[in-house]
Amino acid sequence: MEFADVVAEHGHALVRTAYLLCHDASRAEDLAQEALMKAHTRWQRHGPPEHPGAYLRRIVVTEYLGWRRRRASTELVGVDLDDVPAAPDATTGVDERDAAWRAMATLPARQRAVLVLRYYEGLPDREIATLVGVSEATVRSLASRAFATLRDHPSLANSVSSRVVTPQEYTESGRGGGSA
Amino acid sequence: MTDLEDLVRATLAERAHDVDRVQLNAVAVRPARTRRWVAVGSVAAAAAAIVAAVVLIAPWAGPPFRSADLIGAEPPPPTQQVSFHGITLTVPASWGVGRFGCFGSGAPGDGNTVTIIPTNLPNCPTHPSTPGPITTSAPVTRTSVTLQALTSSDGPGTATTVAGHPARWVDTYGPEGTPPLLQLPDVGVQMSISAPAGGTATVLAGLSYTPLDARGCDAQLPASSPDVDDTVLAAAVSGAVCEYDVSGPDGTFLLGSRTLTAAEITALQRAVTGSRAAPSGVDGTVLYRATTADGRSTEVRFDANSAPADLPRAYP
């Protein structure tokens, strides 16, 4: 398999995942590019990884979490998500999802990463724990705290169930074992 | 499965497609992205950066690229942008940047510096002392850039063009080693650049003019704002503050800007609805823009010396 084949197969999905993590299209492109650069370096030295897609995704998550840590001290000027107005849409439910998107933007990096990896990538908590660099219990805790924050977000408070999702509920729902 | 889980899943699935549309635009402007710092005078580094940019765009923008194209390419170091009067300078993130407020501010960085000095600082009892140009005759090993409000554009100079604007090099007649001033009269800026050989060209290569900054603030203070829309203000979910020079000699230029937090938007709403301290159309130089989720905006202005203390400012 050529590296170009990996890019063709996984490049687009990589940008999407990066975008859901960082909520910024330009930054998502950067994250994906950085992941490809690092993957290519590894490819040159050690040959192709067993699962290129998972390997690229891991780099993106790592880069994203590292970028969020560095961001405050290295960037003076940037487009904040809150500067970008949401596009109006008359479709039913769009307002609610738009509110959810903006509420997710307020989550800390690791909480947001857990939601993306679990609900978009459909990964089990075991893999999420490896990607984020925490234990499975911490993954469940991060998800629970993320939902608690979303539930209390002003834009979502009146539109969704106010019930808190507990770590136990995640375990009982089977998501900790990988089912979606 | 809860409603909130369903909502999160649906939201992520839907928003993942945002990047399909945005990506084409991002690719189109990619070569001009300012985060990529290419050092003039280092052909190898420039070539590496160009190869990195072109090759990594290729998978989505054109024919499939070959992995061999990446050999030797290293990602360029991160950069930062420093804006003043609409002039944006892109320099390595390791550089120290000082924005002189009442008592001065800035970070030491790696020894290379950019310093910004406005004409007249808001809310300062006296004008701060400002650093003079480097006047040593010893070999210059670090780059020092000063962006300053234009003081005078009289006298002889050598005409040039910088970032699409007419400019002139003016000899300052200082001690040996004093760099000439680069003046951009129509944006009210003068620059002093002290740099090793080739460094001045590098600085100028990273200079651009943006009539609107990243937060939508005009480089020059707009003539007036329409009436404050109370409905829009009450529903605002985002916003920014744009702060302008109090008494610039040739116009009222943007000193700086910053994004408002949710708490600061609430404070703005409270300040306007509570005290009416900022009547619409006031000739203030601190402009707050509040925006709703569906993109409607309204503006509130305050005088620099009478803005409510609990509202954020864009300039230290």
Short mmCIF file of C-alpha atoms in Angstrom, two decimals:
data_model
loop_
_atom_site.label_atom_id
_atom_site.label_comp_id
_atom_site.label_asym_id
_atom_site.label_seq_id
_atom_site.Cartn_x
_atom_site.Cartn_y
_atom_site.Cartn_z
CA MET A 1 0.00 0.00 0.00
CA GLU A 2 1.32 3.42 -0.95
CA PHE A 3 1.11 6.34 1.45
CA ALA A 4 -0.99 8.17 -1.13
CA ASP A 5 -3.56 5.38 -0.87
CA VAL A 6 -3.78 5.93 2.87
CA VAL A 7 -4.32 9.63 2.32
CA ALA A 8 -7.01 8.96 -0.26
CA GLU A 9 -8.77 6.48 2.00
CA HIS A 10 -8.51 8.24 5.34
CA GLY A 11 -7.75 11.88 4.60
CA HIS A 12 -11.31 13.08 4.40
CA ALA A 13 -12.43 11.25 7.54
CA LEU A 14 -9.41 12.66 9.31
CA VAL A 15 -10.40 16.24 8.52
CA ARG A 16 -13.94 15.57 9.69
CA THR A 17 -12.82 14.15 13.01
CA ALA A 18 -10.38 17.00 13.48
CA TYR A 19 -13.15 19.51 12.75
CA LEU A 20 -15.49 17.96 15.29
CA LEU A 21 -12.72 18.16 17.85
CA CYS A 22 -11.54 21.71 17.28
CA HIS A 23 -14.67 23.30 15.70
CA ASP A 24 -12.50 25.22 13.25
CA ALA A 25 -12.13 24.23 9.62
CA SER A 26 -8.71 25.77 9.13
CA ARG A 27 -7.37 24.28 12.32
CA ALA A 28 -8.88 20.93 11.36
CA GLU A 29 -6.96 21.04 8.12
CA ASP A 30 -3.79 21.80 10.04
CA LEU A 31 -4.40 18.96 12.46
CA ALA A 32 -4.98 16.54 9.61
CA GLN A 33 -1.88 17.74 7.82
CA GLU A 34 0.24 17.42 10.92
CA ALA A 35 -1.07 13.89 11.40
CA LEU A 36 -0.19 13.01 7.81
CA MET A 37 3.27 14.49 8.18
CA LYS A 38 3.97 12.44 11.27
CA ALA A 39 2.45 9.34 9.75
CA HIS A 40 4.62 9.74 6.71
CA THR A 41 7.76 10.06 8.82
CA ARG A 42 6.85 6.88 10.64
CA TRP A 43 6.03 5.20 7.34
CA GLN A 44 9.46 6.05 5.99
CA ARG A 45 11.24 4.68 9.05
CA HIS A 46 9.17 1.70 10.10
CA GLY A 47 6.85 0.89 7.24
CA PRO A 48 3.07 1.17 7.24
CA PRO A 49 1.23 0.78 10.55
CA GLU A 50 -1.12 -2.15 10.93
CA HIS A 51 -4.18 0.06 11.09
CA PRO A 52 -3.39 3.34 9.30
CA GLY A 53 -6.77 4.90 9.99
CA ALA A 54 -6.55 4.30 13.73
CA TYR A 55 -2.96 5.47 13.74
CA LEU A 56 -3.87 8.74 12.00
CA ARG A 57 -6.83 9.27 14.30
CA ARG A 58 -4.61 8.80 17.32
CA ILE A 59 -2.20 11.46 16.08
CA VAL A 60 -5.05 13.89 15.45
CA VAL A 61 -6.44 13.41 18.95
CA THR A 62 -2.99 13.81 20.49
CA GLU A 63 -2.26 16.90 18.43
CA TYR A 64 -5.63 18.38 19.31
CA LEU A 65 -5.19 17.86 23.04
CA GLY A 66 -1.66 19.25 22.88
CA TRP A 67 -2.79 22.20 20.82
CA ARG A 68 -5.48 23.08 23.33
CA ARG A 69 -2.85 23.09 26.07
CA ARG A 70 -0.50 25.29 24.06
CA ARG A 71 -3.09 27.58 22.56
CA ALA A 72 -3.36 30.21 25.28
CA SER A 73 0.36 30.84 25.40
CA THR A 74 1.22 30.76 21.72
CA GLU A 75 -1.58 32.49 19.83
CA LEU A 76 -2.27 36.17 20.01
CA VAL A 77 -4.88 36.47 17.34
CA GLY A 78 -7.34 33.92 16.13
CA VAL A 79 -10.88 33.39 15.09
CA ASP A 80 -12.84 32.31 18.12
CA LEU A 81 -15.71 30.00 17.53
CA ASP A 82 -18.03 32.46 19.17
CA ASP A 83 -17.14 34.96 16.47
CA VAL A 84 -18.69 32.78 13.82
CA PRO A 85 -22.44 33.17 13.70
CA ALA A 86 -24.43 30.05 13.10
CA ALA A 87 -26.27 29.83 9.83
CA PRO A 88 -30.03 30.10 10.18
CA ASP A 89 -32.03 27.10 9.07
CA ALA A 90 -35.72 26.47 9.14
CA THR A 91 -35.38 22.69 9.27
CA THR A 92 -36.90 21.11 12.31
CA GLY A 93 -34.32 20.35 14.97
CA VAL A 94 -31.57 22.41 13.41
CA ASP A 95 -31.78 25.07 16.08
CA GLU A 96 -31.42 22.44 18.75
CA ARG A 97 -28.44 20.83 17.08
CA ASP A 98 -26.90 24.23 16.49
CA ALA A 99 -27.29 24.97 20.19
CA ALA A 100 -25.73 21.61 21.01
CA TRP A 101 -22.79 22.36 18.71
CA ARG A 102 -22.17 25.68 20.38
CA ALA A 103 -22.55 24.12 23.81
CA MET A 104 -20.02 21.43 22.90
CA ALA A 105 -17.58 24.17 21.96
CA THR A 106 -17.51 25.22 25.60
CA LEU A 107 -16.40 21.81 26.83
CA PRO A 108 -12.83 21.18 27.94
CA ALA A 109 -10.72 19.43 25.34
CA ARG A 110 -10.74 15.95 26.82
CA GLN A 111 -14.50 15.97 27.42
CA ARG A 112 -15.14 17.06 23.86
CA ALA A 113 -12.74 14.44 22.57
CA VAL A 114 -14.57 11.72 24.48
CA LEU A 115 -17.91 12.75 22.99
CA VAL A 116 -16.53 12.84 19.45
CA LEU A 117 -14.77 9.51 19.75
CA ARG A 118 -17.74 7.82 21.33
CA TYR A 119 -20.67 9.30 19.43
CA TYR A 120 -19.14 10.09 16.07
CA GLU A 121 -16.37 7.52 15.75
CA GLY A 122 -18.35 4.91 17.69
CA LEU A 123 -15.32 3.73 19.62
CA PRO A 124 -15.60 1.71 22.82
CA ASP A 125 -14.39 3.31 26.02
CA ARG A 126 -11.36 1.03 26.05
CA GLU A 127 -10.05 2.53 22.81
CA ILE A 128 -11.06 6.04 23.82
CA ALA A 129 -9.09 5.64 27.02
CA THR A 130 -6.01 4.71 25.01
CA LEU A 131 -6.42 7.61 22.61
CA VAL A 132 -7.02 10.22 25.29
CA GLY A 133 -4.42 8.76 27.63
CA VAL A 134 -6.67 8.09 30.62
CA SER A 135 -8.36 5.11 32.25
CA GLU A 136 -11.73 3.75 31.16
CA ALA A 137 -13.26 5.00 34.40
CA THR A 138 -11.95 8.46 33.61
CA VAL A 139 -13.50 8.26 30.16
CA ARG A 140 -16.87 7.55 31.72
CA SER A 141 -16.33 10.38 34.19
CA LEU A 142 -15.35 12.80 31.44
CA ALA A 143 -18.45 11.88 29.45
CA SER A 144 -20.66 12.28 32.47
CA ARG A 145 -19.23 15.68 33.23
CA ALA A 146 -19.59 16.69 29.60
CA PHE A 147 -23.27 15.81 29.61
CA ALA A 148 -23.78 17.59 32.91
CA THR A 149 -22.28 20.72 31.34
CA LEU A 150 -24.40 20.39 28.23
CA ARG A 151 -27.52 19.81 30.27
CA ASP A 152 -26.89 23.03 32.20
CA HIS A 153 -25.94 25.07 29.14
CA PRO A 154 -28.43 27.92 28.72
CA SER A 155 -29.11 27.16 25.09
CA LEU A 156 -29.94 23.53 25.81
CA ALA A 157 -31.60 23.73 29.18
CA ASN A 158 -35.10 23.86 27.76
CA SER A 159 -34.71 21.60 24.81
CA VAL A 160 -33.47 18.27 26.09
CA SER A 161 -33.99 15.89 28.94
CA SER A 162 -32.62 17.30 32.14
CA ARG A 163 -31.57 13.88 33.36
CA VAL A 164 -27.87 13.51 34.08
CA VAL A 165 -26.16 10.60 32.37
CA THR A 166 -24.21 8.80 35.03
CA PRO A 167 -21.14 6.60 34.55
CA GLN A 168 -23.25 3.64 35.63
CA GLU A 169 -25.75 4.31 32.86
CA TYR A 170 -22.99 4.25 30.31
CA THR A 171 -21.76 0.94 31.58
CA GLU A 172 -25.24 -0.51 31.68
CA SER A 173 -26.00 0.69 28.17
CA GLY A 174 -23.13 -1.42 26.94
CA ARG A 175 -21.24 1.48 25.42
CA GLY A 176 -18.28 0.81 27.63
CA GLY A 177 -17.92 -2.45 25.79
CA GLY A 178 -18.22 -0.92 22.38
CA SER A 179 -21.85 -1.14 21.30
CA ALA A 180 -23.36 2.08 20.10
CA MET B 1 -30.10 6.22 25.59
CA THR B 2 -31.04 9.77 26.59
CA ASP B 3 -32.34 12.64 24.54
CA LEU B 4 -29.07 14.41 25.09
CA GLU B 5 -27.05 11.48 23.77
CA ASP B 6 -29.25 11.36 20.69
CA LEU B 7 -28.82 15.07 20.23
CA VAL B 8 -25.04 14.88 20.54
CA ARG B 9 -24.86 12.01 18.08
CA ALA B 10 -27.10 13.79 15.56
CA THR B 11 -25.21 17.04 15.97
CA LEU B 12 -21.82 15.46 15.37
CA ALA B 13 -23.09 13.51 12.36
CA GLU B 14 -24.54 16.67 10.88
CA ARG B 15 -21.64 19.00 11.61
CA ALA B 16 -19.06 16.58 10.26
CA HIS B 17 -20.29 17.59 6.83
CA ASP B 18 -19.50 21.24 7.48
CA VAL B 19 -15.92 20.56 6.64
CA ASP B 20 -16.83 19.12 3.26
CA ARG B 21 -17.96 22.54 2.20
CA VAL B 22 -15.37 24.58 4.05
CA GLN B 23 -12.49 22.43 3.02
CA LEU B 24 -12.53 23.55 -0.61
CA ASN B 25 -12.23 27.15 0.42
CA ALA B 26 -9.54 26.33 2.93
CA VAL B 27 -7.55 24.52 0.30
CA ALA B 28 -7.90 27.41 -2.08
CA VAL B 29 -6.36 29.87 0.35
CA ARG B 30 -3.94 27.43 1.85
CA PRO B 31 -0.74 28.71 0.23
CA ALA B 32 -1.39 32.14 1.71
CA ARG B 33 -2.06 30.94 5.23
CA THR B 34 -0.05 33.09 7.58
CA ARG B 35 0.62 30.34 10.08
CA ARG B 36 3.31 29.05 7.76
CA TRP B 37 6.53 30.92 8.41
CA VAL B 38 9.02 30.71 5.61
CA ALA B 39 12.36 32.35 6.32
CA VAL B 40 13.61 34.53 3.52
CA GLY B 41 17.30 33.91 3.02
CA SER B 42 16.97 30.23 3.73
CA VAL B 43 16.23 28.64 0.41
CA ALA B 44 16.24 25.18 1.90
CA ALA B 45 13.73 26.03 4.60
CA ALA B 46 11.51 27.85 2.13
CA ALA B 47 11.60 24.96 -0.28
CA ALA B 48 10.80 22.52 2.50
CA ALA B 49 7.85 24.59 3.63
CA ILE B 50 6.52 24.95 0.11
CA VAL B 51 6.87 21.24 -0.50
CA ALA B 52 5.07 20.52 2.75
CA ALA B 53 2.24 22.90 1.90
CA VAL B 54 1.81 21.80 -1.69
CA VAL B 55 2.16 18.10 -1.09
CA LEU B 56 -0.25 18.02 1.80
CA ILE B 57 -2.86 19.99 -0.06
CA ALA B 58 -2.56 17.75 -3.05
CA PRO B 59 -4.60 14.82 -1.76
CA TRP B 60 -7.72 16.97 -1.70
CA ALA B 61 -6.95 19.59 -4.30
CA GLY B 62 -5.56 17.78 -7.27
CA PRO B 63 -3.97 14.61 -8.57
CA PRO B 64 -2.76 12.03 -6.05
CA PHE B 65 0.64 12.92 -4.66
CA ARG B 66 3.58 10.60 -4.28
CA SER B 67 4.99 9.89 -0.86
CA ALA B 68 8.51 10.54 -2.10
CA ASP B 69 7.57 14.20 -2.46
CA LEU B 70 7.56 14.49 1.32
CA ILE B 71 11.11 13.38 1.89
CA GLY B 72 13.03 16.06 3.74
CA ALA B 73 9.98 18.19 4.44
CA GLU B 74 9.65 19.45 7.99
CA PRO B 75 6.62 21.30 9.31
CA PRO B 76 7.48 24.98 9.69
CA PRO B 77 7.46 26.45 13.20
CA PRO B 78 4.25 28.01 14.51
CA THR B 79 3.68 31.69 13.99
CA GLN B 80 1.78 34.47 15.66
CA GLN B 81 0.10 37.54 14.28
CA VAL B 82 0.50 41.02 15.69
CA SER B 83 -2.01 43.61 14.48
CA PHE B 84 -1.97 47.37 14.77
CA HIS B 85 -3.90 49.93 12.71
CA GLY B 86 -4.84 47.16 10.26
CA ILE B 87 -1.22 46.21 9.71
CA THR B 88 -0.69 42.57 10.56
CA LEU B 89 2.78 41.26 11.12
CA THR B 90 3.30 37.50 11.05
CA VAL B 91 6.33 36.39 13.01
CA PRO B 92 7.49 33.17 14.66
CA ALA B 93 5.57 32.27 17.79
CA SER B 94 8.82 32.26 19.76
CA TRP B 95 9.22 36.02 19.41
CA GLY B 96 8.38 38.28 22.31
CA VAL B 97 5.53 40.73 21.75
CA GLY B 98 5.06 43.85 23.80
CA ARG B 99 1.94 45.95 23.67
CA PHE B 100 2.64 49.04 25.68
CA GLY B 101 -0.18 49.82 28.02
CA CYS B 102 -0.06 52.26 30.91
CA PHE B 103 2.88 50.50 32.43
CA GLY B 104 4.09 48.48 29.51
CA SER B 105 3.58 44.82 28.89
CA GLY B 106 5.10 42.05 26.88
CA ALA B 107 6.82 38.72 26.96
CA PRO B 108 10.58 38.24 26.66
CA GLY B 109 10.37 35.49 24.04
CA ASP B 110 13.56 34.26 22.41
CA GLY B 111 15.23 37.64 22.12
CA ASN B 112 13.52 38.71 18.92
CA THR B 113 10.82 41.25 19.67
CA VAL B 114 7.88 43.16 18.28
CA THR B 115 6.82 46.24 20.22
CA ILE B 116 3.66 48.24 19.65
CA ILE B 117 3.38 51.83 20.77
CA PRO B 118 0.13 53.73 20.26
CA THR B 119 -0.02 57.48 20.02
CA ASN B 120 -2.02 58.13 23.11
CA LEU B 121 -2.93 55.35 25.49
CA PRO B 122 -6.43 55.27 26.92
CA ASN B 123 -6.90 55.59 30.66
CA CYS B 124 -3.26 56.45 31.27
CA PRO B 125 -2.36 59.44 33.43
CA THR B 126 0.83 60.06 31.45
CA HIS B 127 2.34 58.69 28.32
CA PRO B 128 4.63 55.77 29.15
CA SER B 129 8.28 55.83 28.36
CA THR B 130 8.92 53.90 25.20
CA PRO B 131 12.01 52.11 24.01
CA GLY B 132 14.17 53.84 21.48
CA PRO B 133 15.62 52.16 18.42
CA ILE B 134 18.66 49.99 18.74
CA THR B 135 21.64 52.24 18.15
CA THR B 136 24.58 49.95 18.69
CA SER B 137 27.14 49.62 15.95
CA ALA B 138 27.86 46.01 16.97
CA PRO B 139 26.64 43.29 14.64
CA VAL B 140 22.91 42.77 15.06
CA THR B 141 22.02 39.20 15.91
CA ARG B 142 18.38 39.58 16.96
CA THR B 143 15.43 41.14 15.21
CA SER B 144 13.64 44.03 16.88
CA VAL B 145 10.53 45.53 15.30
CA THR B 146 8.68 48.55 16.62
CA LEU B 147 5.23 49.40 15.31
CA GLN B 148 4.32 52.92 16.27
CA ALA B 149 1.62 55.42 15.48
CA LEU B 150 2.84 57.83 12.83
CA THR B 151 4.18 61.02 14.34
CA SER B 152 5.06 62.99 11.21
CA SER B 153 5.31 62.24 7.54
CA ASP B 154 7.19 65.39 6.61
CA GLY B 155 10.69 65.44 5.22
CA PRO B 156 12.51 63.53 2.51
CA GLY B 157 12.06 59.83 2.07
CA THR B 158 12.43 56.99 -0.40
CA ALA B 159 9.11 55.84 -1.79
CA THR B 160 8.17 52.18 -1.80
CA THR B 161 5.09 49.97 -1.49
CA VAL B 162 4.38 47.70 1.44
CA ALA B 163 1.39 45.36 1.70
CA GLY B 164 -0.24 47.24 -1.16
CA HIS B 165 0.08 50.59 0.55
CA PRO B 166 2.30 53.53 -0.35
CA ALA B 167 5.23 53.70 2.04
CA ARG B 168 8.50 55.54 2.44
CA TRP B 169 11.84 54.90 4.06
CA VAL B 170 12.89 57.87 6.17
CA ASP B 171 16.41 58.34 7.52
CA THR B 172 16.25 59.16 11.20
CA TYR B 173 19.73 60.70 11.26
CA GLY B 174 20.50 58.92 14.51
CA PRO B 175 23.77 57.39 15.70
CA GLU B 176 25.45 54.77 13.59
CA GLY B 177 23.34 51.66 13.49
CA THR B 178 20.02 53.48 13.84
CA PRO B 179 17.65 51.85 11.37
CA PRO B 180 15.58 54.00 9.03
CA LEU B 181 11.85 54.37 9.68
CA LEU B 182 9.36 52.78 7.35
CA GLN B 183 6.27 54.96 7.23
CA LEU B 184 2.83 54.01 5.94
CA PRO B 185 1.01 57.36 6.07
CA ASP B 186 -2.43 56.19 4.99
CA VAL B 187 -2.69 53.73 7.86
CA GLY B 188 -0.92 55.95 10.38
CA VAL B 189 1.94 53.56 11.12
CA GLN B 190 5.68 53.83 11.20
CA MET B 191 8.02 50.90 11.74
CA SER B 192 11.55 50.54 12.90
CA ILE B 193 13.25 47.27 12.02
CA SER B 194 16.62 46.28 13.38
CA ALA B 195 17.64 42.88 12.10
CA PRO B 196 20.56 40.75 10.96
CA ALA B 197 21.34 40.61 7.26
CA GLY B 198 18.23 39.64 5.34
CA GLY B 199 16.04 39.99 8.42
CA THR B 200 14.33 43.19 7.31
CA ALA B 201 13.16 41.51 4.11
CA THR B 202 11.87 38.62 6.19
CA VAL B 203 9.86 40.95 8.40
CA LEU B 204 8.41 42.77 5.41
CA ALA B 205 7.49 39.47 3.76
CA GLY B 206 5.31 38.69 6.76
CA LEU B 207 3.50 42.02 6.68
CA SER B 208 -0.03 42.43 5.37
CA TYR B 209 -2.92 44.83 5.62
CA THR B 210 -6.35 43.65 6.73
CA PRO B 211 -9.17 46.22 6.77
CA LEU B 212 -11.07 43.83 9.07
CA ASP B 213 -9.22 41.91 11.72
CA ALA B 214 -9.98 38.36 12.86
CA ARG B 215 -12.81 39.59 15.08
CA GLY B 216 -14.43 41.73 12.43
CA CYS B 217 -13.07 45.02 13.76
CA ASP B 218 -12.47 47.72 11.17
CA ALA B 219 -8.93 49.05 10.90
CA GLN B 220 -10.37 52.54 11.31
CA LEU B 221 -13.18 53.53 13.63
CA PRO B 222 -16.47 53.56 11.69
CA ALA B 223 -18.11 56.96 11.56
CA SER B 224 -21.04 55.99 13.72
CA SER B 225 -23.09 53.07 14.88
CA PRO B 226 -26.79 52.62 14.28
CA ASP B 227 -29.15 52.65 17.22
CA VAL B 228 -28.59 49.89 19.71
CA ASP B 229 -31.02 47.06 18.99
CA ASP B 230 -32.16 46.00 22.43
CA THR B 231 -33.73 42.81 21.12
CA VAL B 232 -30.52 41.74 19.44
CA LEU B 233 -28.46 42.72 22.47
CA ALA B 234 -30.66 40.70 24.79
CA ALA B 235 -30.34 37.61 22.59
CA ALA B 236 -26.60 37.95 21.94
CA VAL B 237 -24.50 34.83 22.38
CA SER B 238 -21.16 36.11 21.12
CA GLY B 239 -19.34 39.36 20.71
CA ALA B 240 -16.13 41.29 20.48
CA VAL B 241 -14.66 44.56 21.64
CA CYS B 242 -12.75 46.74 19.20
CA GLU B 243 -10.67 49.50 20.78
CA TYR B 244 -9.39 52.49 18.84
CA ASP B 245 -6.71 55.09 19.36
CA VAL B 246 -8.07 57.98 21.40
CA SER B 247 -6.44 60.86 19.58
CA GLY B 248 -4.45 59.72 16.62
CA PRO B 249 -3.22 62.62 14.46
CA ASP B 250 -4.39 61.18 11.17
CA GLY B 251 -7.40 59.10 12.03
CA THR B 252 -8.76 56.82 14.70
CA PHE B 253 -7.09 53.47 14.14
CA LEU B 254 -7.62 50.09 15.70
CA LEU B 255 -5.42 49.46 18.74
CA GLY B 256 -6.57 45.93 19.38
CA SER B 257 -9.54 43.62 19.75
CA ARG B 258 -10.63 40.61 21.70
CA THR B 259 -13.54 38.20 21.91
CA LEU B 260 -16.11 38.60 24.66
CA THR B 261 -16.84 35.75 27.02
CA ALA B 262 -20.40 34.83 27.95
CA ALA B 263 -20.01 36.63 31.27
CA GLU B 264 -18.75 39.73 29.50
CA ILE B 265 -21.72 39.70 27.13
CA THR B 266 -23.97 39.57 30.17
CA ALA B 267 -22.08 42.51 31.65
CA LEU B 268 -22.55 44.44 28.42
CA GLN B 269 -26.27 43.71 28.42
CA ARG B 270 -26.49 44.83 32.02
CA ALA B 271 -24.50 48.00 31.38
CA VAL B 272 -26.74 49.06 28.53
CA THR B 273 -30.12 48.10 29.90
CA GLY B 274 -29.28 49.15 33.45
CA SER B 275 -27.74 52.55 33.17
CA ARG B 276 -27.97 53.54 29.54
CA ALA B 277 -24.39 54.69 29.93
CA ALA B 278 -23.81 54.36 26.22
CA PRO B 279 -26.42 56.17 24.15
CA SER B 280 -26.53 55.05 20.56
CA GLY B 281 -24.36 56.89 18.11
CA VAL B 282 -21.95 58.17 20.74
CA ASP B 283 -18.51 59.06 19.44
CA GLY B 284 -16.84 56.51 21.65
CA THR B 285 -13.69 54.73 20.67
CA VAL B 286 -14.42 51.46 22.48
CA LEU B 287 -16.87 49.55 20.32
CA TYR B 288 -18.64 46.43 21.55
CA ARG B 289 -20.36 44.23 18.99
CA ALA B 290 -22.92 41.69 20.21
CA THR B 291 -24.15 38.97 17.87
CA THR B 292 -27.04 36.53 18.12
CA ALA B 293 -26.93 32.88 17.17
CA ASP B 294 -28.54 33.64 13.81
CA GLY B 295 -25.98 36.30 12.93
CA ARG B 296 -27.77 39.53 13.83
CA SER B 297 -25.49 42.14 15.38
CA THR B 298 -25.75 45.40 17.23
CA GLU B 299 -23.07 47.79 18.37
CA VAL B 300 -22.55 49.71 21.58
CA ARG B 301 -19.92 52.39 21.99
CA PHE B 302 -18.33 53.89 25.04
CA ASP B 303 -15.92 56.71 25.50
CA ALA B 304 -12.48 55.33 26.37
CA ASN B 305 -12.35 57.13 29.70
CA SER B 306 -15.87 56.42 30.84
CA ALA B 307 -16.51 52.84 29.83
CA PRO B 308 -17.96 50.76 32.68
CA ALA B 309 -15.13 49.23 34.69
CA ASP B 310 -16.60 45.73 34.54
CA LEU B 311 -16.49 45.63 30.76
CA PRO B 312 -13.37 44.20 29.13
CA ARG B 313 -11.02 46.34 27.11
CA ALA B 314 -9.07 45.31 24.08
CA TYR B 315 -5.92 47.16 24.98
CA PRO B 316 -4.02 46.86 28.25
#
